[in-house]
Tab-separated table of C-alpha atoms in Angstrom:
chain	number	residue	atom	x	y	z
P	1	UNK	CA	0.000	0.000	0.000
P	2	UNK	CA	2.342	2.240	1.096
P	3	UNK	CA	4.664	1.715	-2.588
P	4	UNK	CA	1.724	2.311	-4.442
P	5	UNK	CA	0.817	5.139	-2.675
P	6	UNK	CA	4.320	7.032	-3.367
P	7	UNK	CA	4.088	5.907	-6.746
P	8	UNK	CA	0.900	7.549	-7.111
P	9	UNK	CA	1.841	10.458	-4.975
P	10	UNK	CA	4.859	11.019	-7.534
P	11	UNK	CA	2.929	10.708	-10.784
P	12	UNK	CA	-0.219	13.157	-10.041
P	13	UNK	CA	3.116	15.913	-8.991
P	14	UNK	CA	4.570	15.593	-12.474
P	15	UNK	CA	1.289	16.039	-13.987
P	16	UNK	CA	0.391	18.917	-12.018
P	17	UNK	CA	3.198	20.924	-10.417
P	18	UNK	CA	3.987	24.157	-11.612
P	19	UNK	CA	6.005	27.198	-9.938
P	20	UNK	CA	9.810	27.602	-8.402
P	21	UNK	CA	11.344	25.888	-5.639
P	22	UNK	CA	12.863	28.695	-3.257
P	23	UNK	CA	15.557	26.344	-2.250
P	24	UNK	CA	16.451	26.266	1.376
P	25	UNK	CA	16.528	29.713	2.032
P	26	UNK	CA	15.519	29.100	5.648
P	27	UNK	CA	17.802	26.756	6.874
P	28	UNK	CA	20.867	28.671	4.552
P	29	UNK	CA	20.085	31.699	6.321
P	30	UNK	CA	19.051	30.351	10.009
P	31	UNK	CA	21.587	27.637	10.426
P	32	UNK	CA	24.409	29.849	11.755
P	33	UNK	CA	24.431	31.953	8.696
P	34	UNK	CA	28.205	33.104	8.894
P	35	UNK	CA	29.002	30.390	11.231
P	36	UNK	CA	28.695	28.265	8.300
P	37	UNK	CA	31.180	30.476	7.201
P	38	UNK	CA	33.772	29.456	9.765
P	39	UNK	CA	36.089	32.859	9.935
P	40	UNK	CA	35.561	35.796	8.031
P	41	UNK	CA	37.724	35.298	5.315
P	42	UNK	CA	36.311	32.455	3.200
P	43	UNK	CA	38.358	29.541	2.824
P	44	UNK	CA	37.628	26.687	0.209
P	45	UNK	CA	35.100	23.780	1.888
P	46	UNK	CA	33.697	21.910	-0.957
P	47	UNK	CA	35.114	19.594	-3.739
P	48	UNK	CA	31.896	19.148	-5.347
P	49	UNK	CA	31.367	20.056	-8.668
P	50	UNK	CA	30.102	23.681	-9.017
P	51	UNK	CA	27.918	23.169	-12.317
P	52	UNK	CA	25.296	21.591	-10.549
P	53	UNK	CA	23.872	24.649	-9.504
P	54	UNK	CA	22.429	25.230	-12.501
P	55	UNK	CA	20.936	21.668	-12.604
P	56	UNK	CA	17.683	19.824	-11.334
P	57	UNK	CA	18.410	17.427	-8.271
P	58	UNK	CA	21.130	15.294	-8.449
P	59	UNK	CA	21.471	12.174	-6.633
P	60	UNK	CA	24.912	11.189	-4.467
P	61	UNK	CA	27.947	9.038	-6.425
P	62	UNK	CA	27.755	6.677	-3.601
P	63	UNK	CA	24.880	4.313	-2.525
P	64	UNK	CA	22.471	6.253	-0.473
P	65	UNK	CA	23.516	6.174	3.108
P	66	UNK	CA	22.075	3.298	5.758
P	67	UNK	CA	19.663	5.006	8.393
P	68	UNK	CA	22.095	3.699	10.794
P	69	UNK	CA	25.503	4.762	9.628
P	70	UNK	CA	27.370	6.604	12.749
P	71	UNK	CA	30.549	5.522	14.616
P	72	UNK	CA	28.732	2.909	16.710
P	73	UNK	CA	25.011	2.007	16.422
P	74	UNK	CA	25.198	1.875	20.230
P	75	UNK	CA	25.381	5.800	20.249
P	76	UNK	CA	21.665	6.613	20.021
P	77	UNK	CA	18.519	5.053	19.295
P	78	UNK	CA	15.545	6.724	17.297
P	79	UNK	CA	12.698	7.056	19.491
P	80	UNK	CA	9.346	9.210	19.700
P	81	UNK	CA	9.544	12.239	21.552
P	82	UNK	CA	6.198	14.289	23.395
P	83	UNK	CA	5.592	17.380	21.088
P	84	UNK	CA	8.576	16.774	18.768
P	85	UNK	CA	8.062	13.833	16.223
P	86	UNK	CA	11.124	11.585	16.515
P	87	UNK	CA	14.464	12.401	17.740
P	88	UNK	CA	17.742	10.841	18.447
P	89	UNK	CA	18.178	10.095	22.332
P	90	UNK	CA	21.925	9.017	23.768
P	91	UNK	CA	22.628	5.046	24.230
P	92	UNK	CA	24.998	6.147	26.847
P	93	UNK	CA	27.697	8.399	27.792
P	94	UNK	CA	29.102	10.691	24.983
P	95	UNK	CA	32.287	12.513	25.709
P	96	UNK	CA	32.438	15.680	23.456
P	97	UNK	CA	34.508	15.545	19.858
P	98	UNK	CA	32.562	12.436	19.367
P	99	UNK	CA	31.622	11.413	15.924
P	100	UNK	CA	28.015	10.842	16.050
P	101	UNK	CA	27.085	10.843	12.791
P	102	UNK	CA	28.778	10.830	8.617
P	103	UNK	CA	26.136	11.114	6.390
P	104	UNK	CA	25.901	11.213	2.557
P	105	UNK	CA	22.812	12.949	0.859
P	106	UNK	CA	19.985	11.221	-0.154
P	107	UNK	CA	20.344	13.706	-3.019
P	108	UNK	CA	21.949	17.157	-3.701
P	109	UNK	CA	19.248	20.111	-4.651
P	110	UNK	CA	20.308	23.436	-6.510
P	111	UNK	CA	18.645	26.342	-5.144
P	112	UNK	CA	17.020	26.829	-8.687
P	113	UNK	CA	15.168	23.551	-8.834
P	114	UNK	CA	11.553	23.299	-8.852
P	115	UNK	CA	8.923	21.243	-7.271
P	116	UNK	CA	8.758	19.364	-10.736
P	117	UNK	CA	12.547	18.634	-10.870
P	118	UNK	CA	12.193	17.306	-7.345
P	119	UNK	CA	9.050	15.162	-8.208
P	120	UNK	CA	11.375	13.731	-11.506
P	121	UNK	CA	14.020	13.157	-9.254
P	122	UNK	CA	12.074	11.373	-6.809
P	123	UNK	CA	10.981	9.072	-9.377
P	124	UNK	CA	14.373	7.889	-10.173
P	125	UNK	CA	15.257	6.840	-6.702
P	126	UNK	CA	14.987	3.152	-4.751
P	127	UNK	CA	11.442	3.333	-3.024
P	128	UNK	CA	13.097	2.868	0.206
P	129	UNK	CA	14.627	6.200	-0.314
P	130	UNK	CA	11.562	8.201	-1.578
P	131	UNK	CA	9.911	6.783	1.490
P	132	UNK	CA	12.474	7.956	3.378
P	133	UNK	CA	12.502	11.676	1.849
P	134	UNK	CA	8.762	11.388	2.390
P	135	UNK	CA	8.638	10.691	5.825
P	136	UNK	CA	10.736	13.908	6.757
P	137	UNK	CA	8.842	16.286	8.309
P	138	UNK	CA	6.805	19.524	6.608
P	139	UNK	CA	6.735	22.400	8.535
P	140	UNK	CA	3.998	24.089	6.153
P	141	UNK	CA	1.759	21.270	5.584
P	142	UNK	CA	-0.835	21.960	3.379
P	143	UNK	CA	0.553	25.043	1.880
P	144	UNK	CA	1.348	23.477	-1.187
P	145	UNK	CA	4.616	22.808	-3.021
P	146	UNK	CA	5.060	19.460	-0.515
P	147	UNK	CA	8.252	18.329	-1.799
P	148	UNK	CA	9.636	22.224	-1.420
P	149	UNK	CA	8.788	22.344	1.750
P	150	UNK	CA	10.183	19.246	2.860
P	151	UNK	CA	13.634	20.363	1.618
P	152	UNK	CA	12.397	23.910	2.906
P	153	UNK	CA	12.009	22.017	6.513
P	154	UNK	CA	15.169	19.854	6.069
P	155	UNK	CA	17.783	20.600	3.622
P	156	UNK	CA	21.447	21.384	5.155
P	157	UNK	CA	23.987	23.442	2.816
P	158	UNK	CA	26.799	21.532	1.621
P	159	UNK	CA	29.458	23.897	2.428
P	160	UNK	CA	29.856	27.838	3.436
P	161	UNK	CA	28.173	30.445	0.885
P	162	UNK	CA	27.029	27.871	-1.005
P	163	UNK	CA	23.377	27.174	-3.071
P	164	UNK	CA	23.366	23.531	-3.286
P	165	UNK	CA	21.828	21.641	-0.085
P	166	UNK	CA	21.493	18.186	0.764
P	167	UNK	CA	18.744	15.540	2.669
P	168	UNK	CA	20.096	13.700	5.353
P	169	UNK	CA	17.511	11.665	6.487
P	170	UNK	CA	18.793	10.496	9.629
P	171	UNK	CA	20.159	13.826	10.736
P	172	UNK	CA	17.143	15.586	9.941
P	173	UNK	CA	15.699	13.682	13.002
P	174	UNK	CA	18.107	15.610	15.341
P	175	UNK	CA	15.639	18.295	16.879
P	176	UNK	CA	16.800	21.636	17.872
P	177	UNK	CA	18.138	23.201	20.827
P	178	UNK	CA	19.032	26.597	21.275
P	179	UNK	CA	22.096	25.309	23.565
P	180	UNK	CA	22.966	22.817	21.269
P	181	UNK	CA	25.228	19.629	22.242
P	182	UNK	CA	26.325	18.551	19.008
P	183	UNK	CA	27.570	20.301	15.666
P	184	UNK	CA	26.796	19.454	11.857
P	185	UNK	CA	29.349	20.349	9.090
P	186	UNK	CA	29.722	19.727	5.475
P	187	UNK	CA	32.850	17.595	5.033
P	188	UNK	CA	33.742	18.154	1.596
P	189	UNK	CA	36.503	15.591	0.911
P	190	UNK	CA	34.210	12.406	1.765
P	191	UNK	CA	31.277	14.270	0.442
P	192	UNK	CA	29.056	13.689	3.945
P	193	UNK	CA	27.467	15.837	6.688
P	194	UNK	CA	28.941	14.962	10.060
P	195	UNK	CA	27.768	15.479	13.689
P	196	UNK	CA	29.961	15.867	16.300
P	197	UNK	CA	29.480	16.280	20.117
P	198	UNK	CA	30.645	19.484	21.302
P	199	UNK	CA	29.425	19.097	24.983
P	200	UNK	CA	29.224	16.002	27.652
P	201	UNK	CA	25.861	13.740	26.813
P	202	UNK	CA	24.251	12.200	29.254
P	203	UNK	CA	22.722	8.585	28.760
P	204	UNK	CA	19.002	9.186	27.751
P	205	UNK	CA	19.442	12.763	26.464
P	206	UNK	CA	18.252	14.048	23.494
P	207	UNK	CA	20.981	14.912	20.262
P	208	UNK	CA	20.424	18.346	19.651
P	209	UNK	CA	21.383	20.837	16.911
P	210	UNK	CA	20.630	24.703	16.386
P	211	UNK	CA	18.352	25.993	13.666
P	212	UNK	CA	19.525	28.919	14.537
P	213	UNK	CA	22.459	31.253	14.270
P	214	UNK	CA	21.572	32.469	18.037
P	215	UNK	CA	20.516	35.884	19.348
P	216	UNK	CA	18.295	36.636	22.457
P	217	UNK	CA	15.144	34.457	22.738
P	218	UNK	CA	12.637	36.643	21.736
P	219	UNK	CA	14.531	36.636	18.168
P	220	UNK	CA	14.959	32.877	18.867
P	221	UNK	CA	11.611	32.407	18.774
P	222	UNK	CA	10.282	34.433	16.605
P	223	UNK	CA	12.645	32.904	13.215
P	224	UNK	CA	11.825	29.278	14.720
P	225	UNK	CA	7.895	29.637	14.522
P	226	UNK	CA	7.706	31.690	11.254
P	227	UNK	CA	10.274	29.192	8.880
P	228	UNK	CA	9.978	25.924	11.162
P	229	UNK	CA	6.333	26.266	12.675
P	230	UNK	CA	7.095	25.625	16.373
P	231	UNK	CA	7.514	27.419	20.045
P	232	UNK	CA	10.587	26.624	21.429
P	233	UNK	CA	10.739	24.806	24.334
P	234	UNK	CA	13.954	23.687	25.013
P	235	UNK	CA	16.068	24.210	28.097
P	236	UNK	CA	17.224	27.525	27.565
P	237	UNK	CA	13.990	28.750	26.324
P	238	UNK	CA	12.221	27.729	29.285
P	239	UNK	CA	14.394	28.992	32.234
P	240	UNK	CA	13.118	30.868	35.087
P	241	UNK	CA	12.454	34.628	33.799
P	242	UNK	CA	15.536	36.142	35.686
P	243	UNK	CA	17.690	33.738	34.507
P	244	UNK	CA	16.625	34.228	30.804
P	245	UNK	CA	16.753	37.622	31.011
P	246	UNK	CA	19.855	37.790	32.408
P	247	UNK	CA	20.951	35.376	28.851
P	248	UNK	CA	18.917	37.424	27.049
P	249	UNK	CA	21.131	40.549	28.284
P	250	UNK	CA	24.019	38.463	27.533
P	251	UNK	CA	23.436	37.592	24.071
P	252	UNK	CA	22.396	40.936	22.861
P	253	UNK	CA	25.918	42.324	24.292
P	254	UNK	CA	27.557	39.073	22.357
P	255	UNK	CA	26.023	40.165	18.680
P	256	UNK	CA	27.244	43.784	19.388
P	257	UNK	CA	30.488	42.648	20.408
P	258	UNK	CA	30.884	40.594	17.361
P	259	UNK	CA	29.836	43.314	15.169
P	260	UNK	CA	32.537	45.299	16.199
P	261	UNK	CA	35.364	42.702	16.148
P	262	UNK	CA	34.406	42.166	12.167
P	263	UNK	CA	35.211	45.906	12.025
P	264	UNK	CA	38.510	45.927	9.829
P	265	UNK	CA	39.486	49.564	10.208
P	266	UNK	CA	39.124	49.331	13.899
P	267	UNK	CA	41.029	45.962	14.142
P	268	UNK	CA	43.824	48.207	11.957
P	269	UNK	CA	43.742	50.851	14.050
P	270	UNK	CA	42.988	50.082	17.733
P	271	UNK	CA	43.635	46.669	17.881
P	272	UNK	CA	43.919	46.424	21.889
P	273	UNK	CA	39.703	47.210	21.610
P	274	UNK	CA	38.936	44.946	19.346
P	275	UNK	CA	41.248	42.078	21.348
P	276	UNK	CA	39.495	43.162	24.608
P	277	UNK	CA	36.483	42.539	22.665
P	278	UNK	CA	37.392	39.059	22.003
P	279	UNK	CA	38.125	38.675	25.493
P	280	UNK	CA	34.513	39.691	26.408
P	281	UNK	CA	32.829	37.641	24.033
P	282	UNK	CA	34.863	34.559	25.255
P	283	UNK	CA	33.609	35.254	28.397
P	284	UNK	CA	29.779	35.841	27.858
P	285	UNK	CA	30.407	32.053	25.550
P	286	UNK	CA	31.746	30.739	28.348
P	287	UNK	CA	28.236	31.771	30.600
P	288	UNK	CA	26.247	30.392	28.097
P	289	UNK	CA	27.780	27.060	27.403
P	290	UNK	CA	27.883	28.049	23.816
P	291	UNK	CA	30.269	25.520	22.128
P	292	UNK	CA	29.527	24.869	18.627
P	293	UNK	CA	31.445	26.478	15.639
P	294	UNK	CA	31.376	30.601	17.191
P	295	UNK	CA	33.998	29.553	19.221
P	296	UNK	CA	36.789	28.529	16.900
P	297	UNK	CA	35.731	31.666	15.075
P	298	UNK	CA	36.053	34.190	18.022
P	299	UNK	CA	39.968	32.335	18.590
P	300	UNK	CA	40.643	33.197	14.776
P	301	UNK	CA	39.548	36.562	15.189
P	302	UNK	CA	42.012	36.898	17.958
P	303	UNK	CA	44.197	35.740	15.788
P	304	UNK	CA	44.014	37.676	13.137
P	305	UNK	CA	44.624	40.530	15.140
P	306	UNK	CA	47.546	39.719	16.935
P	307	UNK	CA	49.068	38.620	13.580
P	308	UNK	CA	48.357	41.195	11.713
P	309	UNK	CA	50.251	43.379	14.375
P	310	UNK	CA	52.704	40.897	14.109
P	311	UNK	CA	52.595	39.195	17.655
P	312	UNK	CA	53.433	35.703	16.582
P	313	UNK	CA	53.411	34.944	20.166
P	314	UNK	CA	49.887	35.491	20.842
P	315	UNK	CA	48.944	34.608	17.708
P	316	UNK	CA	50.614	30.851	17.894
P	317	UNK	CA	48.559	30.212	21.405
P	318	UNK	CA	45.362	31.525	19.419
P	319	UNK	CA	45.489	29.259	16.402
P	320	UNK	CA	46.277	27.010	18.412
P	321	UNK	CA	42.747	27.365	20.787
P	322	UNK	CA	41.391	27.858	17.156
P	323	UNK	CA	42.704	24.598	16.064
P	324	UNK	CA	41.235	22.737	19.189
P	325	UNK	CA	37.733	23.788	19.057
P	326	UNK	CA	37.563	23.172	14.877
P	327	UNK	CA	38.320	19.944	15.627
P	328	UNK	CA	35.999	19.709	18.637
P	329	UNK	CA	33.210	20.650	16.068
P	330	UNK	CA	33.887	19.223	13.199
P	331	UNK	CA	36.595	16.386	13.594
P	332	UNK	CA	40.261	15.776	11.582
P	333	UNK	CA	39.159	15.698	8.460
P	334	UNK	CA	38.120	19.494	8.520
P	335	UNK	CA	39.269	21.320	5.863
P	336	UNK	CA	39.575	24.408	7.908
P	337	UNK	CA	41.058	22.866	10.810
P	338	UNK	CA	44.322	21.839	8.402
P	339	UNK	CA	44.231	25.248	7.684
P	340	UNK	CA	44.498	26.264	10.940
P	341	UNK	CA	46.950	23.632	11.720
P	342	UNK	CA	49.318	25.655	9.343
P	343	UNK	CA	49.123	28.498	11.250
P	344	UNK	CA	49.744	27.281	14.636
P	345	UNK	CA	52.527	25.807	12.751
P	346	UNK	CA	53.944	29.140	11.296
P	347	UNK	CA	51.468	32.032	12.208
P	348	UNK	CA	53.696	34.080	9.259
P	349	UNK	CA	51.338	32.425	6.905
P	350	UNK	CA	49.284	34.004	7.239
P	351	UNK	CA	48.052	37.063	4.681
P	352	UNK	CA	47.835	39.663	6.920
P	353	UNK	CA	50.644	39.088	8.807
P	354	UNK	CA	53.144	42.007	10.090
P	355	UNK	CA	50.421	44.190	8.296
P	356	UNK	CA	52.124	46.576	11.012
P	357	UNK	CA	55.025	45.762	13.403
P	358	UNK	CA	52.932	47.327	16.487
P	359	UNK	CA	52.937	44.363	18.650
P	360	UNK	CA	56.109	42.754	17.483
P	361	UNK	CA	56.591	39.501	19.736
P	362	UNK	CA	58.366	36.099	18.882
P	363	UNK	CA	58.444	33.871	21.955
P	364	UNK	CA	55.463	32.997	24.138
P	365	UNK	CA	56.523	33.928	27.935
P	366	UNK	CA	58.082	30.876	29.986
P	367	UNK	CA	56.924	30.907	33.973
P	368	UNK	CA	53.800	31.981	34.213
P	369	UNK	CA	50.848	30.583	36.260
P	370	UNK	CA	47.390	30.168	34.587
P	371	UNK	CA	46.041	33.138	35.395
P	372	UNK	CA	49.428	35.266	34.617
P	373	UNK	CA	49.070	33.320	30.968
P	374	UNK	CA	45.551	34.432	30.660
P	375	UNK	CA	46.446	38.071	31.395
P	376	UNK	CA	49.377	38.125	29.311
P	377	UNK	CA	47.777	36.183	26.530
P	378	UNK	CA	44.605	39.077	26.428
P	379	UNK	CA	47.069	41.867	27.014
P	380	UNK	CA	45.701	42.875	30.731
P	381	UNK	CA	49.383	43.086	31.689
């Protein structure tokens, strides 16, 4: 019954579909918009071949990917969750930099592809797999367009900047959190979509991404409802009123503070602001348990200033923190972490560096306690 009903489903949408598919808009622009970015100078993250984006929906080179394929089956289990649909709940234990999860797409979709190219597609895939794409879940039910709005609802991009997405069927059960305790990424050399824990998970707990790029929680809420049709409830959503406010305070402060560090001109010309900056926004991360892929950013910021100033002291121990929390999030195969791993190796390769000779410093201090490291490392000695 349930063949002939996708076969059906499938054949009345190429007869009668009309009208563009607006990609994955949502998720492009919600799922940590210049997070997905990494740093602020773009840095190559995909191998796949750039004339697809002018092409329908193109299925993956490899066989499509088993609902089960992770590090260990024993990680999680798939189970039903109150007011949520399915979700992925811990087996046991998960120590963070775990691999949860390497995914290929169930198929790759241009941004330009329309609900007919989807429907054609569709037709040319194993059953098993159009059930699969069919089960996902549509946030705008009814609204028409189905199979855009299960990409709409679902679709990750395969790499920074970039207007090709994918279906991951098994990661698209992850629900959100907006204290997230794992991180997706596109890797681009084994063409998949990994998760990785980025905080400790408890035995029983839910997997949790962000569908958002983060902000205070009346912004929070307000992108989640309109392009994914729910209320937030999860744990920071729902603390007491004086706490949230409190992270609400936080978080505003956090985007201004990051605003300003992107500032080039002020990074060129009062430098010791924009590191103090950095030092801030570590510290308001810190509060909020925020681990996923800001943090590597915020270290390459600092290190982009104290290179550019040509401090190749500070700059080493930066690239370095960088380096560590790239690899937290997205695991040794990251492109951008071997990036980074070249500049903890020789921070003089970078661009910018010795841009001016203002900070000129060559050997990390030797003798210092933690907290004497800290100060010297943020300049507040």
């Amino acid at each position: 019954m349930q063949s002939w009903f996708v076969k059906r489903f499938l054949k009345k949408l190429l007869l009668d579909v009309q009208g563009d598919f607006g990609g994955f808009e949502e998720r492009t622009s919600l799922l940590h918009r210049e997070l997905r970015q990494h740093s602020r100078k773009a840095t190559p993250t995909s191998t796949m071949n750039s004339n697809a984006h002018n092409s329908g929906p193109t299925a993956h080179t490899s066989a499509p990917t088993p609902a089960n394929k992770s590090t260990s089956s024993q990680l999680f289990t798939l189970q039903s969750i109150p007011g949520q649909g399915k979700g992925l709940v811990a087996s046991r234990a998960i120590t963070p930099g775990t691999l949860l999860i390497s995914e290929a797409p169930l198929f790759a979709i241009p941004s330009a592809a329309s609900e007919r190219d989807l429907a054609a597609h569709l037709r040319t895939l194993p059953k098993e797999s159009q059930r699969a794409f069919l089960s996902l879940h549509n946030s705008r039910a009814g609204a028409g367009e189905p199979l855009s709005n299960i990409v709409r609802t679902n679709a990750y991009p395969l790499g920074p900047g970039r207007d090709l997405g994918g279906i991951f069927p098994l990661i698209a059960r992850i629900n959100h959190s907006c204290r997230p305790n794992a991180q997706h990424a596109w890797n681009g050399n084994d063409g998949e979509e990994t998760v990785y824990s980025v905080r400790e998970i408890k035995e029983g707990e839910q997997l949790s991404l962000s569908y958002h790029e983060g902000g205070p929680s009346s912004e929070r809420r307000k992108a989640l409802k309109e392009f994914f049709g729910f209320d937030c409830t999860c744990e920071m959503c729902e603390m007491p009123k004086d706490q949230l406010a409190t992270s609400d305070e936080r978080l505003r402060r956090a985007k201004v503070l990051d605003k300003a560090i992107g500032e080039a001109k002020r990074v060129r010309m009062t430098p010791e602001d924009a590191l103090r900056d950095c030092r801030e926004l570590v510290r308001i991360y810190e509060e909020e348990r925020i681990a996923d892929l800001r943090v590597p950013r915020l270290y390459y910021d600092a290190f982009q200033i104290c290179a550019m100033h040509s401090d190749k002291a500070r700059a080493k121990v930066f690239a370095k923190r960088s380096l560590e929390a790239r690899l937290m999030c997205e695991g040794e195969k990251s492109e951008e972490a071997e990036v980074m791993a070249g500049l903890v190796k020789d921070p003089a390769n970078f661009e910018n560096f010795g841009t001016t000779k203002k900070w000129k410093m060559e050997k990390v201090p030797v003798g210092l306690d933690e907290v004497e490291f800290e100060k010297w490392l943020w300049r507040e000695m």
